[in-house]
PDB file of C-alpha atoms in Angstrom:
ATOM      1  CA  MET A 622      52.535 -32.077  15.245  1.00 45.00           C
ATOM      2  CA  TRP A 623      51.207 -28.897  13.623  1.00 55.00           C
ATOM      3  CA  ASN A 624      54.346 -26.820  13.240  1.00 63.00           C
ATOM      4  CA  ARG A 625      56.467 -29.284  11.218  1.00 69.00           C
ATOM      5  CA  THR A 626      59.027 -29.737  13.955  1.00 76.00           C
ATOM      6  CA  LYS A 627      60.676 -33.122  13.894  1.00 78.00           C
ATOM      7  CA  ALA A 628      59.076 -35.591  16.294  1.00 79.00           C
ATOM      8  CA  ASP A 629      59.462 -39.276  17.015  1.00 80.00           C
ATOM      9  CA  TYR A 630      56.444 -41.539  17.386  1.00 81.00           C
ATOM     10  CA  LYS A 631      56.087 -45.198  18.146  1.00 80.00           C
ATOM     11  CA  ILE A 632      52.934 -46.197  16.319  1.00 82.00           C
ATOM     12  CA  LYS A 633      50.718 -49.075  15.340  1.00 80.00           C
ATOM     13  CA  PRO A 634      49.946 -48.495  11.645  1.00 83.00           C
ATOM     14  CA  VAL A 635      46.397 -49.512  10.733  1.00 82.00           C
ATOM     15  CA  SER A 636      45.539 -47.929   7.391  1.00 80.00           C
ATOM     16  CA  LEU A 637      46.838 -46.010   4.395  1.00 85.00           C
ATOM     17  CA  MET A 638      44.539 -43.505   2.660  1.00 83.00           C
ATOM     18  CA  PHE A 639      44.676 -40.988  -0.156  1.00 83.00           C
ATOM     19  CA  SER A 640      42.861 -37.712   0.465  1.00 76.00           C
ATOM     20  CA  GLU A 641      43.218 -34.084  -0.578  1.00 72.00           C
ATOM     21  CA  TYR A 642      46.277 -34.666  -2.817  1.00 78.00           C
ATOM     22  CA  TYR A 643      48.283 -36.687  -0.249  1.00 81.00           C
ATOM     23  CA  TYR A 644      48.696 -40.162   1.153  1.00 86.00           C
ATOM     24  CA  TYR A 645      48.099 -40.487   4.886  1.00 84.00           C
ATOM     25  CA  LEU A 646      49.197 -43.197   7.286  1.00 85.00           C
ATOM     26  CA  ILE A 647      46.542 -43.680   9.942  1.00 83.00           C
ATOM     27  CA  ALA A 648      47.978 -45.116  13.114  1.00 82.00           C
ATOM     28  CA  TYR A 649      47.503 -45.490  16.827  1.00 81.00           C
ATOM     29  CA  GLU A 650      50.236 -44.012  18.975  1.00 78.00           C
ATOM     30  CA  CYS A 651      51.765 -46.520  21.399  1.00 77.00           C
ATOM     31  CA  ASP A 652      52.278 -45.926  25.086  1.00 73.00           C
ATOM     32  CA  THR A 653      49.885 -42.988  25.459  1.00 68.00           C
ATOM     33  CA  ALA A 654      46.753 -42.481  27.512  1.00 66.00           C
ATOM     34  CA  ASN A 655      44.639 -42.272  24.334  1.00 65.00           C
ATOM     35  CA  GLN A 656      46.404 -45.063  22.523  1.00 65.00           C
ATOM     36  CA  TYR A 657      43.342 -45.936  20.429  1.00 68.00           C
ATOM     37  CA  GLU A 658      42.685 -42.450  19.129  1.00 74.00           C
ATOM     38  CA  PRO A 659      43.725 -42.380  15.460  1.00 76.00           C
ATOM     39  CA  HIS A 660      46.493 -40.059  14.306  1.00 78.00           C
ATOM     40  CA  PHE A 661      47.012 -38.971  10.704  1.00 79.00           C
ATOM     41  CA  PHE A 662      50.547 -38.748   9.319  1.00 83.00           C
ATOM     42  CA  ARG A 663      51.190 -37.365   5.843  1.00 81.00           C
ATOM     43  CA  VAL A 664      53.386 -39.965   4.181  1.00 86.00           C
ATOM     44  CA  ASP A 665      55.547 -37.437   2.314  1.00 85.00           C
ATOM     45  CA  ARG A 666      56.540 -35.894   5.666  1.00 82.00           C
ATOM     46  CA  ILE A 667      57.745 -39.133   7.246  1.00 83.00           C
ATOM     47  CA  LEU A 668      61.528 -38.912   7.370  1.00 85.00           C
ATOM     48  CA  ASN A 669      62.528 -42.250   8.852  1.00 83.00           C
ATOM     49  CA  ILE A 670      60.947 -45.566   9.801  1.00 82.00           C
ATOM     50  CA  ILE A 671      62.252 -48.119  12.261  1.00 82.00           C
ATOM     51  CA  ALA A 672      60.445 -51.458  12.147  1.00 81.00           C
ATOM     52  CA  HIS A 673      60.268 -52.844  15.679  1.00 77.00           C
ATOM     53  CA  MET A 674      58.893 -56.206  14.538  1.00 77.00           C
ATOM     54  CA  GLU A 675      56.386 -56.198  17.383  1.00 74.00           C
ATOM     55  CA  HIS A 676      53.092 -57.721  16.360  1.00 74.00           C
ATOM     56  CA  PHE A 677      49.783 -56.393  17.569  1.00 71.00           C
ATOM     57  CA  SER A 678      46.143 -57.183  17.076  1.00 68.00           C
ATOM     58  CA  LEU A 679      43.130 -54.954  17.326  1.00 68.00           C
ATOM     59  CA  LYS A 680      39.685 -55.574  18.686  1.00 68.00           C
ATOM     60  CA  GLN A 681      36.965 -55.084  16.105  1.00 67.00           C
ATOM     61  CA  SER A 682      35.947 -51.831  17.834  1.00 65.00           C
ATOM     62  CA  GLN A 683      39.503 -50.476  17.326  1.00 64.00           C
ATOM     63  CA  GLU A 684      39.726 -51.220  13.614  1.00 64.00           C
ATOM     64  CA  ILE A 685      39.742 -48.283  11.222  1.00 64.00           C
ATOM     65  CA  ASP A 686      36.988 -48.161   8.611  1.00 63.00           C
ATOM     66  CA  ASP A 687      38.418 -46.167   5.688  1.00 61.00           C
ATOM     67  CA  GLY A 688      34.958 -45.690   4.222  1.00 60.00           C
ATOM     68  CA  ILE A 689      33.632 -44.016   7.356  1.00 62.00           C
ATOM     69  CA  ILE A 690      36.679 -41.756   7.543  1.00 63.00           C
ATOM     70  CA  ARG A 691      36.185 -40.739   3.891  1.00 58.00           C
ATOM     71  CA  LYS A 692      32.518 -39.968   4.547  1.00 54.00           C
ATOM     72  CA  THR A 693      32.954 -38.040   7.790  1.00 57.00           C
ATOM     73  CA  ASN A 694      36.407 -36.421   7.803  1.00 59.00           C
ATOM     74  CA  GLN A 695      37.342 -33.294   5.885  1.00 56.00           C
ATOM     75  CA  LEU A 696      40.952 -32.256   5.244  1.00 55.00           C
ATOM     76  CA  MET A 697      42.289 -35.184   7.325  1.00 60.00           C
ATOM     77  CA  PHE A 698      42.143 -33.274  10.611  1.00 62.00           C
ATOM     78  CA  PRO A 699      41.570 -35.392  13.707  1.00 65.00           C
ATOM     79  CA  GLY A 700      39.045 -34.520  16.385  1.00 68.00           C
ATOM     80  CA  LYS A 701      35.775 -35.726  17.791  1.00 76.00           C
ATOM     81  CA  THR A 702      32.785 -37.325  16.111  1.00 78.00           C
ATOM     82  CA  GLN A 703      29.665 -35.187  16.013  1.00 86.00           C
ATOM     83  CA  LYS A 704      26.428 -34.676  14.132  1.00 93.00           C
ATOM     84  CA  ILE A 705      26.233 -31.098  12.885  1.00 94.00           C
ATOM     85  CA  CYS A 706      23.549 -29.015  11.266  1.00 97.00           C
ATOM     86  CA  PHE A 707      24.114 -25.860   9.249  1.00 96.00           C
ATOM     87  CA  ALA A 708      22.306 -23.530   6.873  1.00 96.00           C
ATOM     88  CA  PHE A 709      23.802 -22.987   3.436  1.00 95.00           C
ATOM     89  CA  SER A 710      22.696 -20.145   1.162  1.00 94.00           C
ATOM     90  CA  SER A 711      24.948 -20.568  -1.890  1.00 88.00           C
ATOM     91  CA  PRO A 712      23.365 -21.398  -5.230  1.00 84.00           C
ATOM     92  CA  SER A 713      25.686 -24.436  -5.402  1.00 87.00           C
ATOM     93  CA  VAL A 714      24.388 -26.735  -2.657  1.00 91.00           C
ATOM     94  CA  GLN A 715      25.525 -29.805  -4.578  1.00 90.00           C
ATOM     95  CA  ALA A 716      29.173 -28.783  -4.170  1.00 85.00           C
ATOM     96  CA  VAL A 717      28.845 -28.969  -0.378  1.00 86.00           C
ATOM     97  CA  LEU A 718      26.905 -32.233  -0.510  1.00 89.00           C
ATOM     98  CA  ASP A 719      29.667 -33.703  -2.704  1.00 86.00           C
ATOM     99  CA  LYS A 720      32.416 -32.513  -0.339  1.00 83.00           C
ATOM    100  CA  ILE A 721      30.671 -33.930   2.746  1.00 85.00           C
ATOM    101  CA  PRO A 722      29.465 -37.399   1.700  1.00 82.00           C
ATOM    102  CA  SER A 723      27.582 -38.010   4.969  1.00 85.00           C
ATOM    103  CA  SER A 724      25.512 -34.843   4.481  1.00 90.00           C
ATOM    104  CA  LYS A 725      21.857 -34.689   3.626  1.00 93.00           C
ATOM    105  CA  VAL A 726      19.381 -31.905   3.017  1.00 95.00           C
ATOM    106  CA  ILE A 727      16.759 -31.883   5.758  1.00 95.00           C
ATOM    107  CA  ASP A 728      14.906 -28.683   4.847  1.00 95.00           C
ATOM    108  CA  VAL A 729      14.846 -25.652   2.562  1.00 95.00           C
ATOM    109  CA  LYS A 730      13.454 -22.402   3.911  1.00 93.00           C
ATOM    110  CA  ASN A 731      13.958 -18.649   3.566  1.00 92.00           C
ATOM    111  CA  GLY A 732      16.544 -19.102   0.806  1.00 91.00           C
ATOM    112  CA  GLU A 733      18.681 -21.440   2.927  1.00 94.00           C
ATOM    113  CA  THR A 734      19.260 -25.148   2.570  1.00 96.00           C
ATOM    114  CA  ILE A 735      19.448 -26.857   5.956  1.00 96.00           C
ATOM    115  CA  ILE A 736      22.050 -29.626   5.908  1.00 95.00           C
ATOM    116  CA  GLU A 737      22.832 -32.276   8.502  1.00 95.00           C
ATOM    117  CA  ALA A 738      26.027 -34.349   8.532  1.00 92.00           C
ATOM    118  CA  ASP A 739      27.911 -36.850  10.659  1.00 87.00           C
ATOM    119  CA  THR A 740      31.475 -35.581  10.918  1.00 86.00           C
ATOM    120  CA  TYR A 741      34.771 -36.582  12.429  1.00 78.00           C
ATOM    121  CA  GLY A 742      37.529 -34.113  13.158  1.00 76.00           C
ATOM    122  CA  ASP A 743      38.042 -30.368  12.983  1.00 81.00           C
ATOM    123  CA  GLY A 744      38.435 -30.215   9.213  1.00 82.00           C
ATOM    124  CA  ILE A 745      34.693 -29.644   8.839  1.00 87.00           C
ATOM    125  CA  ARG A 746      35.014 -26.294  10.602  1.00 89.00           C
ATOM    126  CA  MET A 747      37.850 -25.280   8.273  1.00 86.00           C
ATOM    127  CA  PHE A 748      35.888 -26.333   5.200  1.00 89.00           C
ATOM    128  CA  LEU A 749      32.679 -24.564   6.234  1.00 92.00           C
ATOM    129  CA  LEU A 750      34.555 -21.376   7.131  1.00 93.00           C
ATOM    130  CA  SER A 751      36.018 -21.407   3.621  1.00 89.00           C
ATOM    131  CA  GLN A 752      32.452 -20.980   2.348  1.00 92.00           C
ATOM    132  CA  GLY A 753      32.233 -17.531   3.955  1.00 93.00           C
ATOM    133  CA  SER A 754      28.881 -15.924   4.654  1.00 93.00           C
ATOM    134  CA  TRP A 755      27.009 -18.689   2.812  1.00 94.00           C
ATOM    135  CA  VAL A 756      27.275 -20.855   5.968  1.00 95.00           C
ATOM    136  CA  ARG A 757      25.542 -20.506   9.313  1.00 96.00           C
ATOM    137  CA  ALA A 758      26.118 -23.156  11.992  1.00 96.00           C
ATOM    138  CA  LEU A 759      22.920 -24.327  13.714  1.00 97.00           C
ATOM    139  CA  LYS A 760      23.673 -27.394  15.900  1.00 96.00           C
ATOM    140  CA  PRO A 761      25.034 -28.602  18.241  1.00 95.00           C
ATOM    141  CA  ASP A 762      25.643 -25.609  20.489  1.00 96.00           C
ATOM    142  CA  THR A 763      29.329 -26.539  20.920  1.00 94.00           C
ATOM    143  CA  PHE A 764      29.813 -26.479  17.149  1.00 93.00           C
ATOM    144  CA  VAL A 765      28.027 -23.114  16.865  1.00 96.00           C
ATOM    145  CA  GLU A 766      30.270 -21.693  19.610  1.00 96.00           C
ATOM    146  CA  ASP A 767      33.414 -23.090  17.930  1.00 93.00           C
ATOM    147  CA  MET A 768      32.424 -21.405  14.665  1.00 94.00           C
ATOM    148  CA  LYS A 769      31.624 -18.098  16.425  1.00 96.00           C
ATOM    149  CA  ASN A 770      34.940 -18.141  18.298  1.00 95.00           C
ATOM    150  CA  GLU A 771      36.902 -18.826  15.137  1.00 93.00           C
ATOM    151  CA  ILE A 772      35.118 -16.024  13.270  1.00 95.00           C
ATOM    152  CA  GLU A 773      35.813 -13.631  16.162  1.00 95.00           C
ATOM    153  CA  ASN A 774      39.488 -14.611  16.091  1.00 94.00           C
ATOM    154  CA  MET A 775      39.585 -14.077  12.331  1.00 93.00           C
ATOM    155  CA  TYR A 776      37.965 -10.658  12.757  1.00 94.00           C
ATOM    156  CA  LYS A 777      40.628  -9.673  15.321  1.00 95.00           C
ATOM    157  CA  ASN A 778      43.314 -10.339  12.693  1.00 94.00           C
ATOM    158  CA  TYR A 779      41.958  -7.447  10.638  1.00 93.00           C
ATOM    159  CA  PHE A 780      40.539  -4.966  13.143  1.00 89.00           C
TER     160      PHE A 780
END
């Protein structure tokens, strides 16, 4: 739900997290094809709760690890897991390393710091785009293409 329209969900709540100024309920949506794909719900936007009193259990592989989410997810946006690599040319590399806890510097060359990170979700793209021309996506090719497409779409908004 991206446009704030009211929607009803039947969920299996699995975790509660605080991130980026808000509390988030992380849950699996019931009765869907991807029922074990986590969804993030901002707690302050939940209008009503009906407790169905149905119990459920999760396999170990379906459990949510809050620590991994904190290390790999930016801005609490869902999406896929991927290892990315990007060049960063700002004088404040530490700020990016702090924002992306799974990141590590793998090289420094030609005035750019090459950073690799394990990420989950589309928030990483939003965060890196907020760094402007200091960022250049390097790998994987799908991530580079996503960044290029978003930049092209942004350009079209102005020209």
